[in-house]
Coordinates of C-alpha atoms and ligand atoms in Angstrom, one line a residue:
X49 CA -0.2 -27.5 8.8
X50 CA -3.2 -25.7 10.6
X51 CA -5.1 -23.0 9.5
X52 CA -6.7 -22.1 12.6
X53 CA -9.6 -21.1 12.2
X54 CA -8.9 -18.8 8.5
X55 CA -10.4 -19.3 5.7
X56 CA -9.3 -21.6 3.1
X57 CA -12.1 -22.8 0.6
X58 CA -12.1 -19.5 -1.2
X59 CA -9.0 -17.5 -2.7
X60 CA -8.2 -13.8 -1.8
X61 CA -7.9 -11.4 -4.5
X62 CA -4.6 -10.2 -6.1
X63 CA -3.9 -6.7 -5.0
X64 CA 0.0 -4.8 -5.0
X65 CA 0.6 -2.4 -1.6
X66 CA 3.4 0.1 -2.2
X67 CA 3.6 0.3 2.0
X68 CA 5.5 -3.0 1.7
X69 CA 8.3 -2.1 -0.6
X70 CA 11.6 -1.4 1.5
X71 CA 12.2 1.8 -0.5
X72 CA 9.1 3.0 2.0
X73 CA 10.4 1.4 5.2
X74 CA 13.6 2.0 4.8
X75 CA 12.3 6.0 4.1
X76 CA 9.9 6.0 7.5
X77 CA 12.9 5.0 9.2
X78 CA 15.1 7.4 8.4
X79 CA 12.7 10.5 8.9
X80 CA 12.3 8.9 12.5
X81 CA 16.2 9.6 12.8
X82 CA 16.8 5.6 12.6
X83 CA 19.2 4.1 10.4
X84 CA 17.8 1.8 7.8
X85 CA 19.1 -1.7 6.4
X86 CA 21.3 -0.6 3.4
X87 CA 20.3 -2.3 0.6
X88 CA 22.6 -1.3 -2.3
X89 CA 24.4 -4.7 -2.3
X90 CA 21.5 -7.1 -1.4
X91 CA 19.2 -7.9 1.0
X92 CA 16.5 -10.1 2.3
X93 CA 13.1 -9.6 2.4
X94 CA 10.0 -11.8 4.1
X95 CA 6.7 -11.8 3.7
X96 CA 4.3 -13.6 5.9
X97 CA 0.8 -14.5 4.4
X98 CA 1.1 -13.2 0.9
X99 CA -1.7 -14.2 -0.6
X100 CA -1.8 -14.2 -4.3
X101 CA 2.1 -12.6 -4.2
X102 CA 1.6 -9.5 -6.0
X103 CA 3.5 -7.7 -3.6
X104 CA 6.4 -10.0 -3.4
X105 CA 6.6 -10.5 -7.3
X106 CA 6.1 -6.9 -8.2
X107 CA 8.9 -6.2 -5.6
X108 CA 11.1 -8.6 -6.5
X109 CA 10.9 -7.6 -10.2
X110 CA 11.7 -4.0 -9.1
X111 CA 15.0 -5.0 -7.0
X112 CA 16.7 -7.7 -9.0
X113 CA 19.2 -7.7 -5.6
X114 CA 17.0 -9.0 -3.6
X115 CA 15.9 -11.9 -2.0
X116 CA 12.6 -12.6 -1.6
X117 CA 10.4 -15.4 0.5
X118 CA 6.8 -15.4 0.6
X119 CA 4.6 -18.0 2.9
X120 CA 1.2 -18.9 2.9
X121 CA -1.0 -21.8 4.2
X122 CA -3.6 -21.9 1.2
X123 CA -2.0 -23.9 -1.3
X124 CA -4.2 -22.3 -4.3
X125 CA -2.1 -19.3 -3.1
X126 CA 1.4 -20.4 -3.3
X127 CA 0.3 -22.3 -6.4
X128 CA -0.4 -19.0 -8.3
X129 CA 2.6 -17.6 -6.6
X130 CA 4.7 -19.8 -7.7
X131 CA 3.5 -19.4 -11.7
X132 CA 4.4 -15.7 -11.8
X133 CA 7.0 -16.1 -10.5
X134 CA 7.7 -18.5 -13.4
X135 CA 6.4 -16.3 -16.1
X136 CA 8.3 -13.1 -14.6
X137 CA 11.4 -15.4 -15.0
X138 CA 11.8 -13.9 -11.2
X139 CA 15.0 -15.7 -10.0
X140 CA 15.3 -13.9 -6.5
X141 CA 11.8 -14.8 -5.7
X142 CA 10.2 -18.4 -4.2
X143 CA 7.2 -19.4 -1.9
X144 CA 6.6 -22.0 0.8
X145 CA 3.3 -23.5 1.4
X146 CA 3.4 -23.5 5.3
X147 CA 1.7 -21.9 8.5
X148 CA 3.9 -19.7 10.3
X149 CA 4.4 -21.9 12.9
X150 CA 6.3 -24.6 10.7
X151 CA 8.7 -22.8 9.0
X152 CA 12.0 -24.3 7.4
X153 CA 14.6 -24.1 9.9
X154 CA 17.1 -22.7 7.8
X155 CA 15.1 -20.2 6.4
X156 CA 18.3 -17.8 7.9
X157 CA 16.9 -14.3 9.0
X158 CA 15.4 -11.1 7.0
X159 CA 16.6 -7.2 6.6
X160 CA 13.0 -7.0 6.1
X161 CA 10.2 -8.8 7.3
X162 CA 6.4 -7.6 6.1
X163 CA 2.4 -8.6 6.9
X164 CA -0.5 -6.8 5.3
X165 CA -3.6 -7.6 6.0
X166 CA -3.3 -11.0 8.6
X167 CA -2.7 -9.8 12.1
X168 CA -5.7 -8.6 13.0
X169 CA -7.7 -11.5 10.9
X170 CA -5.5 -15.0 12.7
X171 CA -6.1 -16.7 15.5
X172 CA -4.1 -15.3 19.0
X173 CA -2.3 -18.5 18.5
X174 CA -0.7 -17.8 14.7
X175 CA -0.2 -14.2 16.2
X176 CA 2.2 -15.7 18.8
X177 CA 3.7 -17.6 16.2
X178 CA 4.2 -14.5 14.0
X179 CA 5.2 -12.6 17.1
X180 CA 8.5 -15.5 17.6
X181 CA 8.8 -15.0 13.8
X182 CA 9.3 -11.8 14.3
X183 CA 11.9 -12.1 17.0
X184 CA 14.2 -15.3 15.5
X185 CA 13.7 -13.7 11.6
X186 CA 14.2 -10.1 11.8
X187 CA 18.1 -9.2 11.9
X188 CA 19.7 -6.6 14.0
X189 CA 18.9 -3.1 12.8
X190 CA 15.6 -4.7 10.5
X191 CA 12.9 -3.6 9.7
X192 CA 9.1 -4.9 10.0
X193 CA 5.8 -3.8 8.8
X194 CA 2.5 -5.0 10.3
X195 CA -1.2 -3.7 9.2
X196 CA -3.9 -4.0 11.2
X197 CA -7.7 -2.9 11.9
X198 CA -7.6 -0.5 14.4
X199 CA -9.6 1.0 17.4
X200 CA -11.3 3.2 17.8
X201 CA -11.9 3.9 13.9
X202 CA -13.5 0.0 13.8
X203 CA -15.9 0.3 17.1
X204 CA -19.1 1.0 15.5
X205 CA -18.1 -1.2 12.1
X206 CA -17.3 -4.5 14.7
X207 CA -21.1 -5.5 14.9
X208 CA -21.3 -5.7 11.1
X209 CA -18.8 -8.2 11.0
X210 CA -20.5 -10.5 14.1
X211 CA -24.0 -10.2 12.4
X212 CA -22.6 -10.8 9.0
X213 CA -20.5 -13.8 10.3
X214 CA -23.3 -15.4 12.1
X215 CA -26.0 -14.8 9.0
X216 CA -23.4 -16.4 6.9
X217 CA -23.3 -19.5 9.5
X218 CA -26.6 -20.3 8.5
X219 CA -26.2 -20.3 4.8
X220 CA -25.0 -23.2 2.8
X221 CA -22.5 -22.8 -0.3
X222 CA -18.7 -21.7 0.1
X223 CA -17.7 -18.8 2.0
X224 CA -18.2 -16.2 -1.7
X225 CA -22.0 -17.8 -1.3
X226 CA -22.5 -17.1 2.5
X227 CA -21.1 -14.3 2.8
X228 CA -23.2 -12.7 -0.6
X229 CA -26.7 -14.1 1.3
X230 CA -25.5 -12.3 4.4
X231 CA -24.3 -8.6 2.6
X232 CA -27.6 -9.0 1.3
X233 CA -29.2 -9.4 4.3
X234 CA -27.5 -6.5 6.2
X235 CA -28.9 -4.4 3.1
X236 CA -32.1 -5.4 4.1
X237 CA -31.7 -4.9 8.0
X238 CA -30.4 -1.4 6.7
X239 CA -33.5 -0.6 4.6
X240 CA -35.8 -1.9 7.2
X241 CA -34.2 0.4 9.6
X242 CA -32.8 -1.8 12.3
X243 CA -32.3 0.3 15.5
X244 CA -28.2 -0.2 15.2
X245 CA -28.3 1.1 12.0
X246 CA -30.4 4.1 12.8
X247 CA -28.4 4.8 16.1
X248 CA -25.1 4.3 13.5
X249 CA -25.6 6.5 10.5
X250 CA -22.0 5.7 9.0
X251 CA -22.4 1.8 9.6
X252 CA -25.4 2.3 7.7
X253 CA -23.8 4.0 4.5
X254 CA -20.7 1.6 5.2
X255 CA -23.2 -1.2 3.9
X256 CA -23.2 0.4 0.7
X257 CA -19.2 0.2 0.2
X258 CA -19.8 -3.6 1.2
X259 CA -22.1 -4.0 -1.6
X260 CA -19.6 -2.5 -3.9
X261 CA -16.9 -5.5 -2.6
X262 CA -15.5 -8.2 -4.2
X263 CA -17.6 -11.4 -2.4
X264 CA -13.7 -12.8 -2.0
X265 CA -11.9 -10.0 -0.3
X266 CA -15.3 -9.9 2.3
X267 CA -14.5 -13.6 2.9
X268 CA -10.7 -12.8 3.8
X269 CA -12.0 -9.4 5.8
X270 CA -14.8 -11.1 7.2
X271 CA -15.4 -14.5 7.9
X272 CA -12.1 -15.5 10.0
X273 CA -13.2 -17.0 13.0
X274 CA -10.6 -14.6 15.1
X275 CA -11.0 -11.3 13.5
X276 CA -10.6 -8.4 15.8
X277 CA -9.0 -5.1 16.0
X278 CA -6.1 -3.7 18.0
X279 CA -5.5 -0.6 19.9
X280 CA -1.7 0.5 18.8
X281 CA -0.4 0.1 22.4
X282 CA -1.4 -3.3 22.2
X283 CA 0.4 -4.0 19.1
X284 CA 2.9 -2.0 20.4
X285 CA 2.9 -4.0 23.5
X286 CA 3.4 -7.1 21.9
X287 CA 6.3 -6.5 19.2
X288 CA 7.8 -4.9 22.4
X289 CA 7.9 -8.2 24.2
X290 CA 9.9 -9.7 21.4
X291 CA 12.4 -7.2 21.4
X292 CA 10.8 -4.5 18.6
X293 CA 10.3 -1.1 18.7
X294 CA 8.3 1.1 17.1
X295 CA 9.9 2.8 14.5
X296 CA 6.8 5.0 13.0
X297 CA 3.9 4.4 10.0
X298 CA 2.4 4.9 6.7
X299 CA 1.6 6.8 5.1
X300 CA 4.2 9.4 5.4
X301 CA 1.8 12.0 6.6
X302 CA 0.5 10.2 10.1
X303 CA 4.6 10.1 11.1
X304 CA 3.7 14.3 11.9
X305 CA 1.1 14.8 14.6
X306 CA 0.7 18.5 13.5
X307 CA -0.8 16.4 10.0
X308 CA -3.3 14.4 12.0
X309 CA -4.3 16.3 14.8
X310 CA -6.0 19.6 14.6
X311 CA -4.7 22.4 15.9
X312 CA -7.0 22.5 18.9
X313 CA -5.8 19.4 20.5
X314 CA -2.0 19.8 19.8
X315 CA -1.4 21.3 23.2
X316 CA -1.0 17.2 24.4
X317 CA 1.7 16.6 21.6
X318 CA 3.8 19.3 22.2
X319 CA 4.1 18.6 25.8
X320 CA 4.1 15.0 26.0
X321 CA 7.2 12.7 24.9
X322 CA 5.7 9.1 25.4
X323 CA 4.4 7.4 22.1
X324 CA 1.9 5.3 23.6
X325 CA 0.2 8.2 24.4
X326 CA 0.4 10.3 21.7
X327 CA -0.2 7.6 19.0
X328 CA -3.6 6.8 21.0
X329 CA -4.4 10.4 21.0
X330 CA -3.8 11.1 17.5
X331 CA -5.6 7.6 16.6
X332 CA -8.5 8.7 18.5
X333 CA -8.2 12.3 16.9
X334 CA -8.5 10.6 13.4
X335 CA -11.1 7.8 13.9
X336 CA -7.8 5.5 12.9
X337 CA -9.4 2.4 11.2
X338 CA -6.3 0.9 10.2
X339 CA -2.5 1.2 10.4
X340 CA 0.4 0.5 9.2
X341 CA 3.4 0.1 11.6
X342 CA 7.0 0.0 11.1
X343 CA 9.4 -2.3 14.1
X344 CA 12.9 -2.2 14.7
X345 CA 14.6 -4.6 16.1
X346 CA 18.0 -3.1 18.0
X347 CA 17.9 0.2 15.8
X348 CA 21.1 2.2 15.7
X349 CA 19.9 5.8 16.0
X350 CA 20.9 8.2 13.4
X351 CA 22.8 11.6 15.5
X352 CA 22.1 14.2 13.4
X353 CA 21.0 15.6 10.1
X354 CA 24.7 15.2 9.0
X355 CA 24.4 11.6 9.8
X356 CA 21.2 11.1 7.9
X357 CA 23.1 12.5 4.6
X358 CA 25.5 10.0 5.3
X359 CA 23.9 7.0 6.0
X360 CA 21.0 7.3 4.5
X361 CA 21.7 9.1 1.1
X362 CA 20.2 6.2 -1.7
X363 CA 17.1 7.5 -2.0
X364 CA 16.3 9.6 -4.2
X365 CA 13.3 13.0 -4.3
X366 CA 11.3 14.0 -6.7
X367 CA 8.1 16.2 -7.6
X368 CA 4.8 13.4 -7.7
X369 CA 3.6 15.3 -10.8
X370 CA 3.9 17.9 -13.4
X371 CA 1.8 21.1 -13.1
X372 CA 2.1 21.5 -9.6
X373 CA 2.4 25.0 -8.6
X374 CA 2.4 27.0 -5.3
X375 CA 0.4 27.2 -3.0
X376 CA 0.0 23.4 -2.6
X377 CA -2.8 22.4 -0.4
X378 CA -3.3 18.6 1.0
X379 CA -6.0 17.3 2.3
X380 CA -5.1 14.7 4.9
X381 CA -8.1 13.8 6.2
X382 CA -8.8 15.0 9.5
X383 CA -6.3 18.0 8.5
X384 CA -5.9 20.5 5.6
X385 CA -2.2 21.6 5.1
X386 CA -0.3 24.0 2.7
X387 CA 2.5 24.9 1.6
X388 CA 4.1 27.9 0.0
X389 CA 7.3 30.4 0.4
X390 CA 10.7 30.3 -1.4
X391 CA 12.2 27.4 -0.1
X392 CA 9.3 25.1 -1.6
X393 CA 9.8 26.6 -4.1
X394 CA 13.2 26.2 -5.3
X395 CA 12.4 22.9 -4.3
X396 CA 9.6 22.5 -6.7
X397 CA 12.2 23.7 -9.1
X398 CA 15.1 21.6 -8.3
X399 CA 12.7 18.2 -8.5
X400 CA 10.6 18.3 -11.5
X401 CA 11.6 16.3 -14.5
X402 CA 14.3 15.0 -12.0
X403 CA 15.1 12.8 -9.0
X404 CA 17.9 13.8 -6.6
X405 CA 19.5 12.2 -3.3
X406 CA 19.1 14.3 -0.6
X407 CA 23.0 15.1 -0.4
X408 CA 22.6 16.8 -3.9
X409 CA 19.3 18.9 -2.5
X410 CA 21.2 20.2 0.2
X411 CA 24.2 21.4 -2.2
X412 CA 22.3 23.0 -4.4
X413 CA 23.3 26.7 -5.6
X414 CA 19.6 27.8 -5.5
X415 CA 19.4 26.7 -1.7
X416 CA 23.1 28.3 -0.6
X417 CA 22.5 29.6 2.7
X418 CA 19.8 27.4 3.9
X419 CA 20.5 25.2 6.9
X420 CA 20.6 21.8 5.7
X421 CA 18.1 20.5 8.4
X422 CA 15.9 23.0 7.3
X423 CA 15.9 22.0 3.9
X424 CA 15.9 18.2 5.0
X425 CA 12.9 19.3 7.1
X426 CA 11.0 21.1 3.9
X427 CA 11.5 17.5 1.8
X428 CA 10.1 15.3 4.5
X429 CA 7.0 17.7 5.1
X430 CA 6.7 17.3 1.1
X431 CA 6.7 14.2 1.3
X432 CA 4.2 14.1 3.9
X433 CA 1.9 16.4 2.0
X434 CA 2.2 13.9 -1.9
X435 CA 4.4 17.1 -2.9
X436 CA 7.4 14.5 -3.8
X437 CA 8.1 11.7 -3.5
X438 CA 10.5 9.0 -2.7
X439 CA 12.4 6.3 -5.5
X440 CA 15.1 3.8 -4.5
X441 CA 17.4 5.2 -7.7
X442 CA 17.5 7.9 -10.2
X443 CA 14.4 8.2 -12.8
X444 CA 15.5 8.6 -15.9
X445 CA 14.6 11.5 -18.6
X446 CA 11.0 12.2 -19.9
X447 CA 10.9 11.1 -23.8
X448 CA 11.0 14.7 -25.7
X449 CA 8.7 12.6 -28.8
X450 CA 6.6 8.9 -28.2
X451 CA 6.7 7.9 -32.4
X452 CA 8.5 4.9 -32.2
X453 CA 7.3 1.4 -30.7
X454 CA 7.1 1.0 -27.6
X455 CA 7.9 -2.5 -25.1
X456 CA 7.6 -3.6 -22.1
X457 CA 11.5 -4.3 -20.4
X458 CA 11.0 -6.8 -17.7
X459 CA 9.4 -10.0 -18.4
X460 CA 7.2 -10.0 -15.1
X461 CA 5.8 -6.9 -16.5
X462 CA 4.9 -8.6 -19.9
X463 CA 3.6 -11.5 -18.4
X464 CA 0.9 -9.5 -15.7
X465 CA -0.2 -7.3 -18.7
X466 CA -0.9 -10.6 -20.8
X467 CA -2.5 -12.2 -18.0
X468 CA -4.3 -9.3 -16.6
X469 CA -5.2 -6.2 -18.7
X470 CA -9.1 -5.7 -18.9
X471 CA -9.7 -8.0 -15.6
X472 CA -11.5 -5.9 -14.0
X473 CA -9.1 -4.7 -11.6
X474 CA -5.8 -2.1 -11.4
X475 CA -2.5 -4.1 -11.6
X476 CA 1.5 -2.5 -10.5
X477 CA 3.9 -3.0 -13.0
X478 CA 7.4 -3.2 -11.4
X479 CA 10.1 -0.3 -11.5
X480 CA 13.8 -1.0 -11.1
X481 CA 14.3 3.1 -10.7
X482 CA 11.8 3.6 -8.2
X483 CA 12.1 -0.1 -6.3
X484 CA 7.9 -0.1 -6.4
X485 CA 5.3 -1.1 -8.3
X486 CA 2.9 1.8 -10.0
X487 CA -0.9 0.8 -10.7
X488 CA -2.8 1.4 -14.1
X489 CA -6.4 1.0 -14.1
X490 CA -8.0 -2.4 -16.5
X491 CA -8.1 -0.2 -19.3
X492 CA -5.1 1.8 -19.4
X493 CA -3.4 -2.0 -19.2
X494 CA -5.1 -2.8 -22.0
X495 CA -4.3 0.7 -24.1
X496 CA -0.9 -0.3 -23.0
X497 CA -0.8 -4.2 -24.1
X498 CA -2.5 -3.5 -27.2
X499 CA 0.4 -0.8 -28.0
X500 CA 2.7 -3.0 -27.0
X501 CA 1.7 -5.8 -29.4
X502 CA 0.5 -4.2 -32.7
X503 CA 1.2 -0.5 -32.2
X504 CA -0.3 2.7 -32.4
X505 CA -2.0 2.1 -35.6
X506 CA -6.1 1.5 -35.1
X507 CA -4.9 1.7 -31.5
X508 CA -8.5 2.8 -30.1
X509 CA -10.5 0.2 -32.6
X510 CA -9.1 -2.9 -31.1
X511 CA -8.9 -1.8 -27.6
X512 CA -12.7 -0.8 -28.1
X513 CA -12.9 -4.6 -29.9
X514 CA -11.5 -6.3 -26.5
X515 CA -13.3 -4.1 -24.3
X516 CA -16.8 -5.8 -25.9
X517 CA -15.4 -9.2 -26.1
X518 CA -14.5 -8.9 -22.4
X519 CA -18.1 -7.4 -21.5
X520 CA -16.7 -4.9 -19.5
X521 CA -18.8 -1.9 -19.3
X522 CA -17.7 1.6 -19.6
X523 CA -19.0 4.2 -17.4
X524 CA -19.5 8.0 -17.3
X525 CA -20.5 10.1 -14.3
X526 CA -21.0 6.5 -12.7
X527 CA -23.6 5.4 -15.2
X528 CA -22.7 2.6 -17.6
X529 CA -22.1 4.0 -21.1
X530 CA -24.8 1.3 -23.6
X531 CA -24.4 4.1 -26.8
X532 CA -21.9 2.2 -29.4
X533 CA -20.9 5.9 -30.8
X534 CA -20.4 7.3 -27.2
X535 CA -17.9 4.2 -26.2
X536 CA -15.7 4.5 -29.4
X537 CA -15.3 7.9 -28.1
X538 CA -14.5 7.3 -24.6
X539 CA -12.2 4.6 -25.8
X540 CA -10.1 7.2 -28.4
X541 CA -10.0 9.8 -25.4
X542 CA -8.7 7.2 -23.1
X543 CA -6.0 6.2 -25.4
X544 CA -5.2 9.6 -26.2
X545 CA -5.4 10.6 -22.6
X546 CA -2.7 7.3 -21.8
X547 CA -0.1 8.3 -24.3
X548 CA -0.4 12.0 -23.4
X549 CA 0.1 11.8 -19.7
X550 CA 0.8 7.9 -18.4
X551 CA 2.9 6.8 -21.3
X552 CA 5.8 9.1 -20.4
X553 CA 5.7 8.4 -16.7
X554 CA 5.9 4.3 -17.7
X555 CA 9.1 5.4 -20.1
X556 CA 10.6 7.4 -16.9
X557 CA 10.1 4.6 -14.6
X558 CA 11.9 2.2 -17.2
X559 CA 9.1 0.1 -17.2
X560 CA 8.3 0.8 -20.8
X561 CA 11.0 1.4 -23.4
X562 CA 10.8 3.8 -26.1
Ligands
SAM762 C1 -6.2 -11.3 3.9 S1 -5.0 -12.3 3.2 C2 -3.7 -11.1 2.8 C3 -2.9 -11.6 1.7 C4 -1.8 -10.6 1.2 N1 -0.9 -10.2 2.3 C5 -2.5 -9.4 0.6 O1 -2.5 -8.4 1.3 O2 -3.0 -9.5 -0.5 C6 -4.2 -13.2 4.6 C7 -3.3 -14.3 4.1 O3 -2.7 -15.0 5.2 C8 -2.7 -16.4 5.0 N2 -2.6 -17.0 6.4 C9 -3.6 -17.0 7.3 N3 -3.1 -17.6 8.4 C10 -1.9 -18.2 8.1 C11 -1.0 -19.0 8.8 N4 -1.3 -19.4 10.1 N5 0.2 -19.3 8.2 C12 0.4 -18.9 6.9 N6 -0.4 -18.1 6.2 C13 -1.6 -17.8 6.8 C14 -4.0 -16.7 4.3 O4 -4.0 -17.9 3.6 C15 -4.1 -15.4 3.4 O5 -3.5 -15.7 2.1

């Protein structure tokens, strides 16, 4: 096993991704008019360097019908891999300790194959060897998901990451110690005024977010002796080779130029076919930093609109959030979008307090004599815009009363509130209705393991009693609350706050029985 040139003396940190659940892929491919791996009566799913495994337990937890592989070289990695998936009693999950290039030859191939956060950060020889795992693994019609840093959004960030690599060189300690001494010395090239930093205004405030940074996330981002970032024709270029084509990316919203691109420069998208192009062009539009591309491998193309309510008609559609009224305005980024007008909203209607396929949008009364590819149409820009969004099954109701006690269904669920709540970090509780994992902050875990376990009764007391055990301070307006009377108060209002408006969300999601 070789880990060629990545890091290995230091752990990554746990972290769940919704990009990587299928329900995602399988929805990117279906708005690019390709047909998707069904999944309704199992499937398999790979993931290549998966770290701590949050993502492949979490996902695994929310599709008990799949089957799940994750690989990693860093044995500290599997290791804890391998004990949730223990605790969340997760019988269609395992982990391999290996590189990519020795993998068990009967590892058979994958509907879905995913890697977040490791092309751009392994050697060009581990990216050959995912490029073949990505041509002998991935079955006809699959589907793969690669992230990566990406140009141009990185070109003024790369220097950081040379000077921080070769401070760190000169340091002693592990990598968490190095590269501490050399964030701290890029704060002081910053203050000093070092001429890159004066030419580069936003490297210079990006040293600030570094600060902010888990020491072992900058080790994994950082310190790799091959890190580099890709240009998406070249990534393009490569998963070409083996037989891939692009399918289209995440988030939802970069699949639709007219969402990236202001309107000034859309004269080269509507007149131009070739998606080399007009991915550069809109990267380039939006300072891309990072992507997150979808492959194909032999996609069968879906013909129609008909055809997409036939082949594709699992998922299910439904309004992000209650409250939302019309005009709905995103912000994207580099563009600001809204939308209005009757058809939104008796689609707004149709999809609050409810999920519906796409077959049952279409046939609904308060939508007779709308063209079904425009309705289709109106969805997918919803999606685009966080106006709805997309579950692999049917939520259920939204408790009318929250008296009684409340638990916690799946036993990987239990086990990363016990383990985790209060740790400093969010963590993704598993949904078999939506086929993701949903994020709650440290202390809404905690609200929510503490209610679990002894009930609403002095709820606030003993969540306030394990937030001063932990240490963990409490901040307001980004200032750390010290006043004893002003935390007890915080704590009630974030416990009130929890059962108000998250509670019922968890009991929709099935992930918390009342
Ligand atoms: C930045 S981490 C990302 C982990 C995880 N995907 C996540 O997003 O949390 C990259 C992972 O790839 C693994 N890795 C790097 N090179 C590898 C190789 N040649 N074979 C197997 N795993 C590798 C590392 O050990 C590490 O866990």
């Amino acid at each position: 096993m070789t880990a060629a040139g990545y890091v290995t003396d230091v752990a990554y940190v746990p972290g769940f991704y919704p990009q990587m659940s299928p329900v995602a892929m399988r929805y990117v491919a279906a708005l690019n008019g390709i047909i998707p791996p069904q999944t309704a009566d199992g499937f398999r799913f790979l993931e290549l360097g998966c770290g701590l495994g949050r993502c492949l337990t979490t996902l695994a937890a929310a599709h008990p019908r799949g089957e799940f592989v994750g690989v990693d070289l860093n044995p500290d990695h599997t290791a804890a891999v391998a004990r949730d998936i223990a605790a969340g009693e997760l019988g269609n999950a395992r982990v391999i300790t290996a590189d990519f290039g020795h993998l068990p030859d009967d590892l058979g191939v994958f509907d879905f194959i995913a890697l977040h956060g490791v092309y751009s950060w392994v050697a060009p020889s581990v990216r050959d060897e995912i490029l073949a795992t990505a041509r002998a693994r991935l079955a006809p019609g699959g589907l793969l998901l690669v992230s990566y840093n990406a140009m141009p959004g990185w070109a003024h960030l790369q220097p950081i990451r040379g000077i921080l690599r070769q401070y760190a060189a000169l340091r002693t300690g592990d990598s968490a110690q190095r590269v501490r001494d050399a964030v701290a010395y890029l704060v002081f090239m910053r203050d000093k005024h070092a001429k890159y930093f004066e030419d580069n205004p936003r490297a210079a405030a990006y040293v600030d977010a570094l600060v902010q940074q888990d020491p072992r996330y900058l080790v994994h981002e950082y310190m790799n002796e091959h890190w580099t970032s890709f240009y998406f024709a070249e990534v393009a270029g490569a998963f070409g080779q083996e037989g891939l084509s692009f399918v289209g990316s995440l988030p939802v919203f970069t699949n639709f130029w007219d969402l990236c691109v202001r309107p000034e420069f859309q004269e080269l998208f509507r007149t131009t076919t070739n998606r080399l192009v007009t991915e550069a062009h809109k990267d380039f539009c939006a300072n891309t930093a990072f992507r997150w591309d979808i492959y194909s491998k032999s996609p069968r193309m879906l013909k129609d609109v008909n055809d997409r309510l036939r082949e594709v008609d699992d998922l299910h559609f439904r309004v992000t959030r209650a409250g939302i009224t019309l005009p709905y305005q995103a912000n994207l980024g580099v563009v600001t979008s809204t939308v209005q007008g009757p058809l939104y909203q008796a689609l707004l209607e149709l999809l609050t307090g409810r999920s519906l396929r796409l077959s049952e949008i279409v046939a609904a009364e308060t939508l007779r004599g709308t063209p079904p590819a425009d309705i289709v149409r109106a969805v997918d820009a919803g999606v685009a815009m966080g106006l709805f969004d997309i579950t692999a099954g049917q939520m259920g109701e939204a408790p009318a009363t929250l008296s009684a006690p409340v638990t916690i269904a799946h036993p990987f669920n239990k086990a990363v509130l016990a383990a985790d709540s209060l740790g400093g970090r969010s963590l993704a509780l598993a949904s078999t209705l939506s086929g993701t994992g949903h994020s709650l902050g440290d202390l809404d875990a905690a609200i929510l393991h503490e209610l679990v376990e002894r009930g609403r009764d002095g709820l606030a007391s003993r969540v306030a009693a394990r937030l001063e055990a932990s240490g963990r301070t409490l901040q307001q307006n980004g200032q750390p609350v010290s006043d004893a009377s002003q935390r007890s108060r915080l704590v009630e209002e974030a416990c009130q706050s929890f059962i108000d408006t998250s509670l019922p969300e968890l009991v929709r999601l099935g992930i918390v029985i009342a």
